[in-house]
């Protein structure tokens, strides 16, 4: 999933912002489309299935939000605009500008507020008179035709550039913001006026601390929350999943500022190779599954060490061993150490990302196999749903694990980091166990029903138990380290 953090309202989806937008409330076609092999909805339906097996019912990711249509969003904004307008005794168009710039602070000092919000003209501005902002309507009785033509050109150019609230006065050294009541009559075409209204809507929503535009392509849905936090939300129309606070891909347990730094740092670095040389026979091998246990030669894909030596602490290879004496060494040595540390975390971040992609293929095969069996009257969907749930839960857990590495990279050394690395290692251990069991179940289920390829009842119970353990580890880590 790719999210443009500066995304704007699309020009190509005008009907979603017009008079027919009430039809959106009855639409439910966006959630049925998934990319081939993608597990976009792995959060849905899995938690309750695991909790029935006795997992901790507390979910640190639980977050209440509402998906609003365009008309519903307009009602929310209009109510707040009317409240501000009444409190400050200004026109609604001016109140909107105030909300965009200084939402929530209008009760303290109305005169200073309007000046700070750039909606009250200074004494040096003569292009627009003070009365414009406090009369019931905007007229051009005192404006010459040539001046009006300049204003029309000024507003038209800015709207074509995608500007909404940011249309300011033409006068030199005057930053006064123009209300929509002033701008709309100056726009020559209805199409341009529609664009301007959409850009205004975008700006109003983006300035509201409880609202976020869905970053999905051409999607008009607005997410509304009571308390803005870095939590997972999903659009009811296009199924886009993102962090409410930053509109980036959901990134728990890493906070918004940290994931920005990490993604920026990773942007200039090349990806690690899909191929490695086997540490025992030097033959070039390719990873074709999500599990990091290379069974053929019994070694770990990440650290190339003997699988048996991971021991009870399990993933020593997930913990970076800092050089305590590095501060006393040369700048060149410190630079090499910094690069070594970054590559350590980047390789593991990227490896889990690739494991997710490979395990998505397994999920797709399981889906197809379940469908085939149901169609052939070899059980119902409920009979085989445990495989579906296991694959989704595996993706859910590994996704969380992937985002623990940026968190650990920027974390200061100390007792808290040691605790985090311990929980990270425990989660990774249970994920690898679950990954192996899911891949094994997929292999068995592709065998002959009733023959030696069929998954036994004990194997199924073992798989479901492993699901419970892995989800418990994930929730424990998020409960202790997810930004609250």
Short mmCIF file of C-alpha atoms in Angstrom, two decimals:
data_model
loop_
_atom_site.label_atom_id
_atom_site.label_comp_id
_atom_site.label_asym_id
_atom_site.label_seq_id
_atom_site.Cartn_x
_atom_site.Cartn_y
_atom_site.Cartn_z
CA UNK A 1 0.00 0.00 0.00
CA UNK A 2 1.38 3.37 -1.01
CA UNK A 3 0.18 6.55 0.68
CA UNK A 4 0.86 10.06 -0.60
CA UNK A 5 1.05 12.23 2.51
CA UNK A 6 0.29 15.38 0.49
CA UNK A 7 -2.59 13.88 -1.49
CA UNK A 8 -5.33 16.22 -2.65
CA UNK A 9 -8.91 15.79 -3.68
CA UNK A 10 -8.99 14.25 -7.12
CA UNK A 11 -10.33 16.16 -10.08
CA UNK A 12 -11.41 12.92 -11.73
CA UNK A 13 -14.01 11.96 -9.13
CA UNK A 14 -16.23 15.01 -9.09
CA UNK A 15 -19.46 13.08 -8.64
CA UNK A 16 -18.33 11.97 -5.17
CA UNK A 17 -18.31 15.59 -4.01
CA UNK A 18 -21.57 16.65 -5.63
CA UNK A 19 -25.28 16.30 -5.14
CA UNK A 20 -25.23 12.54 -5.70
CA UNK A 21 -22.88 11.81 -2.81
CA UNK A 22 -25.66 10.37 -0.64
CA UNK A 23 -25.45 7.26 -2.80
CA UNK A 24 -22.11 6.49 -1.21
CA UNK A 25 -23.85 5.36 1.95
CA UNK A 26 -25.28 2.36 0.15
CA UNK A 27 -22.10 1.44 -1.68
CA UNK A 28 -20.01 -1.49 -0.53
CA UNK A 29 -18.03 -2.38 -3.61
CA UNK A 30 -14.64 -1.05 -2.56
CA UNK A 31 -13.80 -3.74 -0.05
CA UNK A 32 -14.22 -6.65 -2.45
CA UNK A 33 -11.24 -5.77 -4.59
CA UNK A 34 -7.90 -7.14 -3.43
CA UNK A 35 -4.64 -7.31 -5.26
CA UNK A 36 -3.55 -10.81 -6.21
CA UNK A 37 -1.77 -12.33 -3.24
CA UNK A 38 -2.41 -9.35 -0.96
CA UNK A 39 -3.78 -9.90 2.56
CA UNK A 40 -5.26 -6.43 2.93
CA UNK A 41 -7.89 -7.44 5.51
CA UNK A 42 -5.87 -9.66 7.80
CA UNK A 43 -7.05 -7.70 10.86
CA UNK A 44 -10.66 -8.65 10.21
CA UNK A 45 -12.21 -11.72 11.81
CA UNK A 46 -8.97 -13.11 13.25
CA UNK A 47 -8.95 -11.47 16.69
CA UNK A 48 -12.25 -12.95 17.82
CA UNK A 49 -11.22 -16.38 16.54
CA UNK A 50 -8.03 -16.25 18.62
CA UNK A 51 -9.74 -14.84 21.70
CA UNK A 52 -12.13 -17.80 21.76
CA UNK A 53 -9.07 -19.92 22.44
CA UNK A 54 -8.28 -17.94 25.60
CA UNK A 55 -5.96 -15.18 24.43
CA UNK A 56 -5.76 -11.93 26.35
CA UNK A 57 -8.91 -10.06 25.35
CA UNK A 58 -7.23 -6.67 25.72
CA UNK A 59 -6.36 -5.28 22.30
CA UNK A 60 -3.84 -2.38 22.40
CA UNK A 61 -4.79 -1.48 18.82
CA UNK A 62 -8.49 -1.00 19.53
CA UNK A 63 -9.52 2.42 18.23
CA UNK A 64 -12.98 3.84 17.60
CA UNK A 65 -13.50 5.77 14.38
CA UNK A 66 -16.29 6.63 11.96
CA UNK A 67 -16.22 6.80 8.18
CA UNK A 68 -18.14 9.84 6.94
CA UNK A 69 -19.42 10.55 3.45
CA UNK A 70 -18.91 13.95 1.85
CA UNK A 71 -22.32 15.20 2.97
CA UNK A 72 -21.84 13.92 6.51
CA UNK A 73 -18.45 15.63 6.70
CA UNK A 74 -19.98 18.87 5.43
CA UNK A 75 -22.57 18.75 8.20
CA UNK A 76 -19.87 18.32 10.85
CA UNK A 77 -17.85 21.24 9.47
CA UNK A 78 -20.91 23.47 9.03
CA UNK A 79 -21.95 23.01 12.65
CA UNK A 80 -18.50 24.08 13.85
CA UNK A 81 -18.35 27.01 11.42
CA UNK A 82 -21.71 28.30 12.66
CA UNK A 83 -20.52 28.02 16.25
CA UNK A 84 -17.37 30.06 15.53
CA UNK A 85 -19.27 32.60 13.43
CA UNK A 86 -21.76 33.17 16.23
CA UNK A 87 -19.04 33.47 18.87
CA UNK A 88 -16.97 35.97 16.91
CA UNK A 89 -19.88 37.69 15.15
CA UNK A 90 -18.37 37.21 11.71
CA UNK A 91 -19.60 35.74 8.45
CA UNK A 92 -19.38 31.93 8.04
CA UNK A 93 -16.82 32.36 5.23
CA UNK A 94 -14.50 34.21 7.63
CA UNK A 95 -15.18 31.68 10.39
CA UNK A 96 -13.98 28.90 8.06
CA UNK A 97 -10.66 30.65 7.54
CA UNK A 98 -10.26 31.07 11.28
CA UNK A 99 -10.96 27.36 11.86
CA UNK A 100 -8.36 26.36 9.31
CA UNK A 101 -5.61 28.43 10.89
CA UNK A 102 -6.39 28.38 14.58
CA UNK A 103 -8.96 25.67 15.24
CA UNK A 104 -9.98 25.36 18.86
CA UNK A 105 -8.45 28.69 20.04
CA UNK A 106 -11.11 31.19 18.96
CA UNK A 107 -12.56 31.88 22.42
CA UNK A 108 -9.44 33.44 23.96
CA UNK A 109 -9.01 36.72 22.06
CA UNK A 110 -11.18 37.27 19.00
CA UNK A 111 -9.45 40.41 17.70
CA UNK A 112 -5.96 38.97 17.98
CA UNK A 113 -7.25 35.68 16.62
CA UNK A 114 -8.61 37.23 13.41
CA UNK A 115 -5.39 39.14 12.90
CA UNK A 116 -3.25 36.04 13.44
CA UNK A 117 -5.49 34.03 11.11
CA UNK A 118 -4.96 36.68 8.40
CA UNK A 119 -8.67 37.35 7.94
CA UNK A 120 -8.63 40.91 9.31
CA UNK A 121 -6.89 43.40 6.98
CA UNK A 122 -4.09 45.65 8.14
CA UNK A 123 -4.36 49.44 7.97
CA UNK A 124 -1.94 49.51 5.01
CA UNK A 125 -4.08 47.28 2.77
CA UNK A 126 -6.29 49.30 0.40
CA UNK A 127 -7.08 46.60 -2.18
CA UNK A 128 -10.00 45.20 -0.21
CA UNK A 129 -11.88 47.38 2.24
CA UNK A 130 -12.49 46.35 5.81
CA UNK A 131 -16.26 46.35 5.19
CA UNK A 132 -15.90 43.37 2.84
CA UNK A 133 -15.50 41.03 5.76
CA UNK A 134 -18.31 42.28 7.93
CA UNK A 135 -21.13 42.91 5.47
CA UNK A 136 -23.70 40.35 4.42
CA UNK A 137 -22.50 40.24 0.83
CA UNK A 138 -19.49 41.14 -1.27
CA UNK A 139 -20.10 43.68 -4.00
CA UNK A 140 -17.94 45.48 -6.50
CA UNK A 141 -19.69 48.85 -6.61
CA UNK A 142 -16.49 50.68 -5.65
CA UNK A 143 -14.14 48.48 -7.70
CA UNK A 144 -13.23 49.47 -11.24
CA UNK A 145 -13.70 46.90 -14.05
CA UNK A 146 -9.95 46.68 -14.59
CA UNK A 147 -9.36 45.93 -10.91
CA UNK A 148 -12.06 43.27 -10.95
CA UNK A 149 -10.43 41.68 -14.00
CA UNK A 150 -7.12 41.53 -12.12
CA UNK A 151 -8.85 39.82 -9.20
CA UNK A 152 -10.51 37.32 -11.53
CA UNK A 153 -7.19 36.40 -13.12
CA UNK A 154 -5.47 36.22 -9.74
CA UNK A 155 -8.06 33.83 -8.27
CA UNK A 156 -8.36 31.73 -11.43
CA UNK A 157 -4.62 31.06 -11.60
CA UNK A 158 -4.43 30.06 -7.93
CA UNK A 159 -7.42 27.72 -8.12
CA UNK A 160 -5.98 26.04 -11.21
CA UNK A 161 -2.84 25.46 -9.13
CA UNK A 162 -4.91 23.60 -6.53
CA UNK A 163 -5.10 26.40 -3.96
CA UNK A 164 -8.14 26.56 -1.70
CA UNK A 165 -7.85 28.44 1.58
CA UNK A 166 -4.48 29.91 0.61
CA UNK A 167 -5.79 32.55 -1.84
CA UNK A 168 -4.44 35.83 -0.47
CA UNK A 169 -4.71 39.52 -1.25
CA UNK A 170 -3.07 40.86 -4.44
CA UNK A 171 -1.65 43.90 -2.68
CA UNK A 172 2.08 43.89 -2.14
CA UNK A 173 3.12 42.97 1.41
CA UNK A 174 -0.47 42.00 2.31
CA UNK A 175 -1.08 38.40 3.32
CA UNK A 176 -4.80 38.75 4.00
CA UNK A 177 -6.70 35.53 3.20
CA UNK A 178 -9.71 35.80 0.88
CA UNK A 179 -12.98 34.19 2.10
CA UNK A 180 -14.85 31.93 -0.30
CA UNK A 181 -17.73 34.45 -0.57
CA UNK A 182 -15.26 36.86 -2.15
CA UNK A 183 -13.51 34.32 -4.41
CA UNK A 184 -16.45 32.35 -5.83
CA UNK A 185 -18.07 35.25 -7.77
CA UNK A 186 -14.70 35.97 -9.36
CA UNK A 187 -14.29 32.50 -10.88
CA UNK A 188 -15.55 32.55 -14.48
CA UNK A 189 -16.57 28.90 -14.98
CA UNK A 190 -18.74 26.51 -12.94
CA UNK A 191 -16.11 23.77 -13.33
CA UNK A 192 -13.53 26.04 -11.70
CA UNK A 193 -15.94 26.84 -8.89
CA UNK A 194 -16.45 23.10 -8.25
CA UNK A 195 -12.71 22.58 -8.05
CA UNK A 196 -12.38 25.49 -5.65
CA UNK A 197 -15.10 24.04 -3.39
CA UNK A 198 -13.30 20.68 -3.33
CA UNK A 199 -9.98 22.30 -2.49
CA UNK A 200 -11.68 24.24 0.32
CA UNK A 201 -13.22 21.03 1.64
CA UNK A 202 -9.81 19.36 1.55
CA UNK A 203 -8.21 22.22 3.48
CA UNK A 204 -11.00 22.36 6.06
CA UNK A 205 -10.78 18.63 6.74
CA UNK A 206 -6.98 18.54 6.89
CA UNK A 207 -6.98 21.38 9.43
CA UNK A 208 -9.48 19.60 11.71
CA UNK A 209 -7.78 17.63 14.47
CA UNK A 210 -10.53 14.99 14.57
CA UNK A 211 -10.80 14.43 10.81
CA UNK A 212 -8.61 12.86 8.15
CA UNK A 213 -9.19 12.42 4.44
CA UNK A 214 -8.85 8.85 3.24
CA UNK A 215 -5.59 8.70 1.21
CA UNK A 216 -7.05 6.09 -1.14
CA UNK A 217 -7.14 7.01 -4.82
CA UNK A 218 -10.21 9.13 -5.70
CA UNK A 219 -11.83 8.34 -2.34
CA UNK A 220 -14.06 11.04 -0.76
CA UNK A 221 -14.46 9.34 2.63
CA UNK A 222 -13.42 11.23 5.77
CA UNK A 223 -12.38 9.42 8.96
CA UNK A 224 -13.63 10.96 12.22
CA UNK A 225 -12.27 10.12 15.68
CA UNK A 226 -12.78 11.45 19.18
CA UNK A 227 -9.10 11.52 20.09
CA UNK A 228 -6.44 11.79 17.35
CA UNK A 229 -3.79 9.11 17.88
CA UNK A 230 -1.33 7.07 15.84
CA UNK A 231 -3.75 4.19 15.39
CA UNK A 232 -4.90 1.95 12.57
CA UNK A 233 -8.01 3.01 10.66
CA UNK A 234 -9.58 1.52 7.55
CA UNK A 235 -11.80 3.20 4.98
CA UNK A 236 -15.22 1.59 4.62
CA UNK A 237 -15.38 2.51 0.92
CA UNK A 238 -11.99 1.65 -0.61
CA UNK A 239 -10.56 -0.48 2.28
CA UNK A 240 -7.41 1.66 2.50
CA UNK A 241 -5.56 1.04 5.79
CA UNK A 242 -3.44 3.81 7.29
CA UNK A 243 -2.30 5.56 10.46
CA UNK A 244 -4.85 8.21 11.42
CA UNK A 245 -2.26 10.64 12.73
CA UNK A 246 0.13 10.80 9.75
CA UNK A 247 -1.84 9.10 6.92
CA UNK A 248 1.13 6.88 6.21
CA UNK A 249 1.04 3.10 6.18
CA UNK A 250 0.14 1.80 9.62
CA UNK A 251 3.40 1.42 11.54
CA UNK A 252 2.89 0.21 15.14
CA UNK A 253 4.87 0.08 17.37
CA UNK A 254 7.01 2.77 15.69
CA UNK A 255 5.73 6.33 16.14
CA UNK A 256 4.96 8.68 13.23
CA UNK A 257 8.09 10.85 13.48
CA UNK A 258 10.36 7.82 13.69
CA UNK A 259 8.85 6.02 10.71
CA UNK A 260 9.22 9.20 8.65
CA UNK A 261 12.91 9.32 9.49
CA UNK A 262 13.32 5.62 8.77
CA UNK A 263 11.56 5.66 5.39
CA UNK A 264 13.54 8.73 4.35
CA UNK A 265 16.76 7.00 5.34
CA UNK A 266 15.80 3.83 3.46
CA UNK A 267 14.76 5.72 0.32
CA UNK A 268 18.35 6.22 -0.86
CA UNK A 269 19.55 2.71 -0.12
CA UNK A 270 19.32 -0.29 -2.41
CA UNK A 271 17.44 -3.42 -1.46
CA UNK A 272 19.20 -6.48 -0.15
CA UNK A 273 19.57 -9.44 -2.49
CA UNK A 274 17.05 -12.25 -2.79
CA UNK A 275 19.91 -14.70 -3.15
CA UNK A 276 22.55 -15.74 -0.63
CA UNK A 277 25.33 -18.29 -0.62
CA UNK A 278 24.69 -21.32 1.58
CA UNK A 279 27.19 -21.15 4.50
CA UNK A 280 27.73 -24.92 4.37
CA UNK A 281 28.10 -25.70 0.67
CA UNK A 282 28.52 -22.22 -0.95
CA UNK A 283 25.74 -22.96 -3.44
CA UNK A 284 23.64 -19.92 -4.40
CA UNK A 285 20.12 -20.38 -3.03
CA UNK A 286 16.91 -18.38 -3.27
CA UNK A 287 14.34 -17.97 -0.53
CA UNK A 288 10.89 -19.07 -1.73
CA UNK A 289 8.91 -19.05 1.53
CA UNK A 290 8.28 -16.77 4.47
CA UNK A 291 9.95 -18.88 7.15
CA UNK A 292 13.60 -18.01 7.93
CA UNK A 293 14.52 -21.61 8.80
CA UNK A 294 16.40 -23.07 5.82
CA UNK A 295 15.52 -26.70 6.46
CA UNK A 296 17.77 -28.27 3.81
CA UNK A 297 20.98 -27.21 5.54
CA UNK A 298 19.40 -26.25 8.89
CA UNK A 299 20.61 -22.64 9.08
CA UNK A 300 19.08 -19.21 9.63
CA UNK A 301 18.44 -17.08 6.55
CA UNK A 302 19.08 -13.83 8.45
CA UNK A 303 22.39 -14.49 10.24
CA UNK A 304 23.53 -17.62 8.29
CA UNK A 305 24.22 -19.29 11.65
CA UNK A 306 23.40 -22.87 12.65
CA UNK A 307 19.69 -23.05 13.44
CA UNK A 308 20.38 -25.20 16.51
CA UNK A 309 22.53 -22.51 18.12
CA UNK A 310 19.68 -20.02 18.41
CA UNK A 311 18.89 -21.69 21.74
CA UNK A 312 16.16 -20.86 24.22
CA UNK A 313 16.72 -17.12 23.79
CA UNK A 314 16.09 -17.86 20.15
CA UNK A 315 16.77 -14.93 17.89
CA UNK A 316 20.13 -13.54 18.97
CA UNK A 317 20.38 -12.48 15.33
CA UNK A 318 17.56 -9.95 15.86
CA UNK A 319 19.57 -8.05 18.49
CA UNK A 320 22.32 -5.69 17.36
CA UNK A 321 25.45 -5.90 19.51
CA UNK A 322 26.74 -2.38 20.04
CA UNK A 323 30.47 -1.70 20.31
CA UNK A 324 30.83 -0.06 23.77
CA UNK A 325 34.24 1.40 22.87
CA UNK A 326 33.17 3.01 19.60
CA UNK A 327 33.07 6.55 21.07
CA UNK A 328 36.81 6.36 21.69
CA UNK A 329 37.64 5.36 18.12
CA UNK A 330 38.23 7.44 15.01
CA UNK A 331 35.47 9.19 13.09
CA UNK A 332 36.02 6.78 10.22
CA UNK A 333 35.53 3.82 12.54
CA UNK A 334 32.39 5.42 13.99
CA UNK A 335 31.02 5.97 10.48
CA UNK A 336 31.64 2.31 9.60
CA UNK A 337 29.94 1.24 12.82
CA UNK A 338 26.94 3.50 12.07
CA UNK A 339 26.60 1.97 8.59
CA UNK A 340 26.94 -1.54 10.00
CA UNK A 341 24.18 -0.84 12.52
CA UNK A 342 21.87 0.60 9.87
CA UNK A 343 22.39 -2.34 7.49
CA UNK A 344 21.72 -4.76 10.34
CA UNK A 345 18.27 -3.30 10.95
CA UNK A 346 17.51 -2.58 7.29
CA UNK A 347 18.22 -6.15 6.22
CA UNK A 348 15.83 -7.50 8.83
CA UNK A 349 13.19 -4.90 7.97
CA UNK A 350 13.45 -5.81 4.31
CA UNK A 351 13.56 -9.55 4.96
CA UNK A 352 10.26 -9.49 6.83
CA UNK A 353 8.74 -7.39 4.07
CA UNK A 354 9.73 -10.07 1.55
CA UNK A 355 8.47 -12.80 3.86
CA UNK A 356 5.10 -11.05 3.90
CA UNK A 357 5.00 -11.13 0.11
CA UNK A 358 5.92 -14.81 -0.02
CA UNK A 359 3.42 -15.73 2.66
CA UNK A 360 0.74 -13.81 0.74
CA UNK A 361 1.25 -16.36 -2.05
CA UNK A 362 0.68 -19.14 0.49
CA UNK A 363 -2.48 -17.38 1.64
CA UNK A 364 -3.71 -17.20 -1.95
CA UNK A 365 -3.11 -20.92 -2.46
CA UNK A 366 -5.00 -21.71 0.73
CA UNK A 367 -7.92 -19.56 -0.40
CA UNK A 368 -8.07 -21.32 -3.75
CA UNK A 369 -7.83 -24.76 -2.12
CA UNK A 370 -10.62 -23.99 0.35
CA UNK A 371 -12.83 -22.77 -2.47
CA UNK A 372 -12.12 -25.89 -4.48
CA UNK A 373 -12.99 -28.19 -1.59
CA UNK A 374 -16.21 -26.36 -0.76
CA UNK A 375 -17.25 -26.50 -4.42
CA UNK A 376 -16.56 -30.27 -4.43
CA UNK A 377 -18.66 -30.76 -1.27
CA UNK A 378 -15.58 -31.73 0.76
CA UNK A 379 -16.66 -29.78 3.80
CA UNK A 380 -17.97 -26.28 4.35
CA UNK A 381 -16.11 -22.99 4.55
CA UNK A 382 -16.29 -23.23 8.37
CA UNK A 383 -14.47 -26.58 8.25
CA UNK A 384 -11.45 -25.02 6.54
CA UNK A 385 -11.59 -21.50 7.97
CA UNK A 386 -8.83 -22.24 10.48
CA UNK A 387 -6.29 -22.32 7.63
CA UNK A 388 -7.59 -19.01 6.31
CA UNK A 389 -7.36 -17.47 9.79
CA UNK A 390 -3.88 -18.86 10.40
CA UNK A 391 -2.51 -17.29 7.22
CA UNK A 392 -4.13 -13.93 8.02
CA UNK A 393 -2.86 -13.95 11.59
CA UNK A 394 0.65 -14.80 10.39
CA UNK A 395 0.60 -11.71 8.14
CA UNK A 396 -0.76 -9.58 10.98
CA UNK A 397 2.00 -10.68 13.37
CA UNK A 398 4.81 -10.40 10.83
CA UNK A 399 3.64 -6.93 9.81
CA UNK A 400 3.97 -5.81 13.43
CA UNK A 401 7.36 -7.51 13.68
CA UNK A 402 8.63 -5.72 10.57
CA UNK A 403 7.91 -2.34 12.18
CA UNK A 404 9.74 -3.26 15.39
CA UNK A 405 13.08 -2.83 13.59
CA UNK A 406 12.84 0.94 12.92
CA UNK A 407 11.71 1.27 16.53
CA UNK A 408 14.77 -0.62 17.79
CA UNK A 409 17.16 1.22 15.45
CA UNK A 410 16.37 4.63 16.94
CA UNK A 411 15.91 3.41 20.51
CA UNK A 412 18.42 4.53 23.14
CA UNK A 413 20.44 1.77 24.82
CA UNK A 414 19.32 0.85 28.31
CA UNK A 415 17.01 -1.45 30.29
CA UNK A 416 13.93 -0.50 28.26
CA UNK A 417 15.64 -1.40 24.99
CA UNK A 418 16.74 -4.73 26.47
CA UNK A 419 13.14 -5.47 27.43
CA UNK A 420 11.97 -4.47 23.96
CA UNK A 421 14.57 -6.68 22.25
CA UNK A 422 13.58 -9.59 24.48
CA UNK A 423 9.90 -9.24 23.55
CA UNK A 424 10.85 -8.72 19.91
CA UNK A 425 12.84 -11.96 19.98
CA UNK A 426 9.96 -13.84 21.62
CA UNK A 427 7.52 -12.57 19.00
CA UNK A 428 9.91 -13.46 16.19
CA UNK A 429 10.33 -16.97 17.55
CA UNK A 430 6.59 -17.61 17.65
CA UNK A 431 6.09 -16.08 14.19
CA UNK A 432 8.67 -18.39 12.67
CA UNK A 433 7.00 -21.35 14.37
CA UNK A 434 3.63 -20.24 13.02
CA UNK A 435 5.06 -19.62 9.56
CA UNK A 436 6.49 -23.14 9.43
CA UNK A 437 3.19 -24.66 10.58
CA UNK A 438 1.19 -22.66 8.00
CA UNK A 439 3.53 -23.65 5.18
CA UNK A 440 3.37 -27.26 6.36
CA UNK A 441 -0.44 -27.10 6.46
CA UNK A 442 -0.47 -25.63 2.96
CA UNK A 443 1.74 -28.47 1.72
CA UNK A 444 -0.43 -31.11 3.40
CA UNK A 445 -3.68 -29.60 2.15
CA UNK A 446 -2.40 -29.79 -1.40
CA UNK A 447 -2.15 -33.55 -0.95
CA UNK A 448 -4.88 -36.20 -1.40
CA UNK A 449 -7.89 -35.94 0.90
CA UNK A 450 -8.01 -38.88 3.28
CA UNK A 451 -4.49 -39.93 2.34
CA UNK A 452 -1.13 -39.20 3.89
CA UNK A 453 -1.34 -35.61 2.66
CA UNK A 454 -4.30 -34.69 4.89
CA UNK A 455 -3.66 -32.57 8.00
CA UNK A 456 -4.43 -34.55 11.16
CA UNK A 457 -6.63 -33.31 13.99
CA UNK A 458 -3.61 -33.01 16.28
CA UNK A 459 -1.73 -30.95 13.67
CA UNK A 460 -4.74 -28.67 13.36
CA UNK A 461 -4.89 -28.24 17.13
CA UNK A 462 -1.15 -27.51 17.19
CA UNK A 463 -1.59 -24.85 14.51
CA UNK A 464 -4.47 -23.17 16.33
CA UNK A 465 -2.51 -23.20 19.59
CA UNK A 466 0.43 -21.57 17.84
CA UNK A 467 -1.90 -18.86 16.54
CA UNK A 468 -2.95 -18.13 20.11
CA UNK A 469 0.67 -17.91 21.33
CA UNK A 470 1.84 -15.67 18.49
CA UNK A 471 -1.04 -13.21 18.93
CA UNK A 472 -0.41 -13.06 22.66
CA UNK A 473 3.25 -12.16 22.03
CA UNK A 474 2.22 -9.48 19.56
CA UNK A 475 -0.31 -7.90 21.89
CA UNK A 476 2.11 -7.95 24.82
CA UNK A 477 4.74 -6.07 22.83
CA UNK A 478 2.25 -3.46 21.58
CA UNK A 479 0.74 -3.02 25.03
CA UNK A 480 4.18 -2.21 26.49
CA UNK A 481 5.68 -0.19 23.63
CA UNK A 482 3.00 1.15 21.29
CA UNK A 483 2.80 4.95 21.44
CA UNK A 484 -0.12 5.88 23.67
#
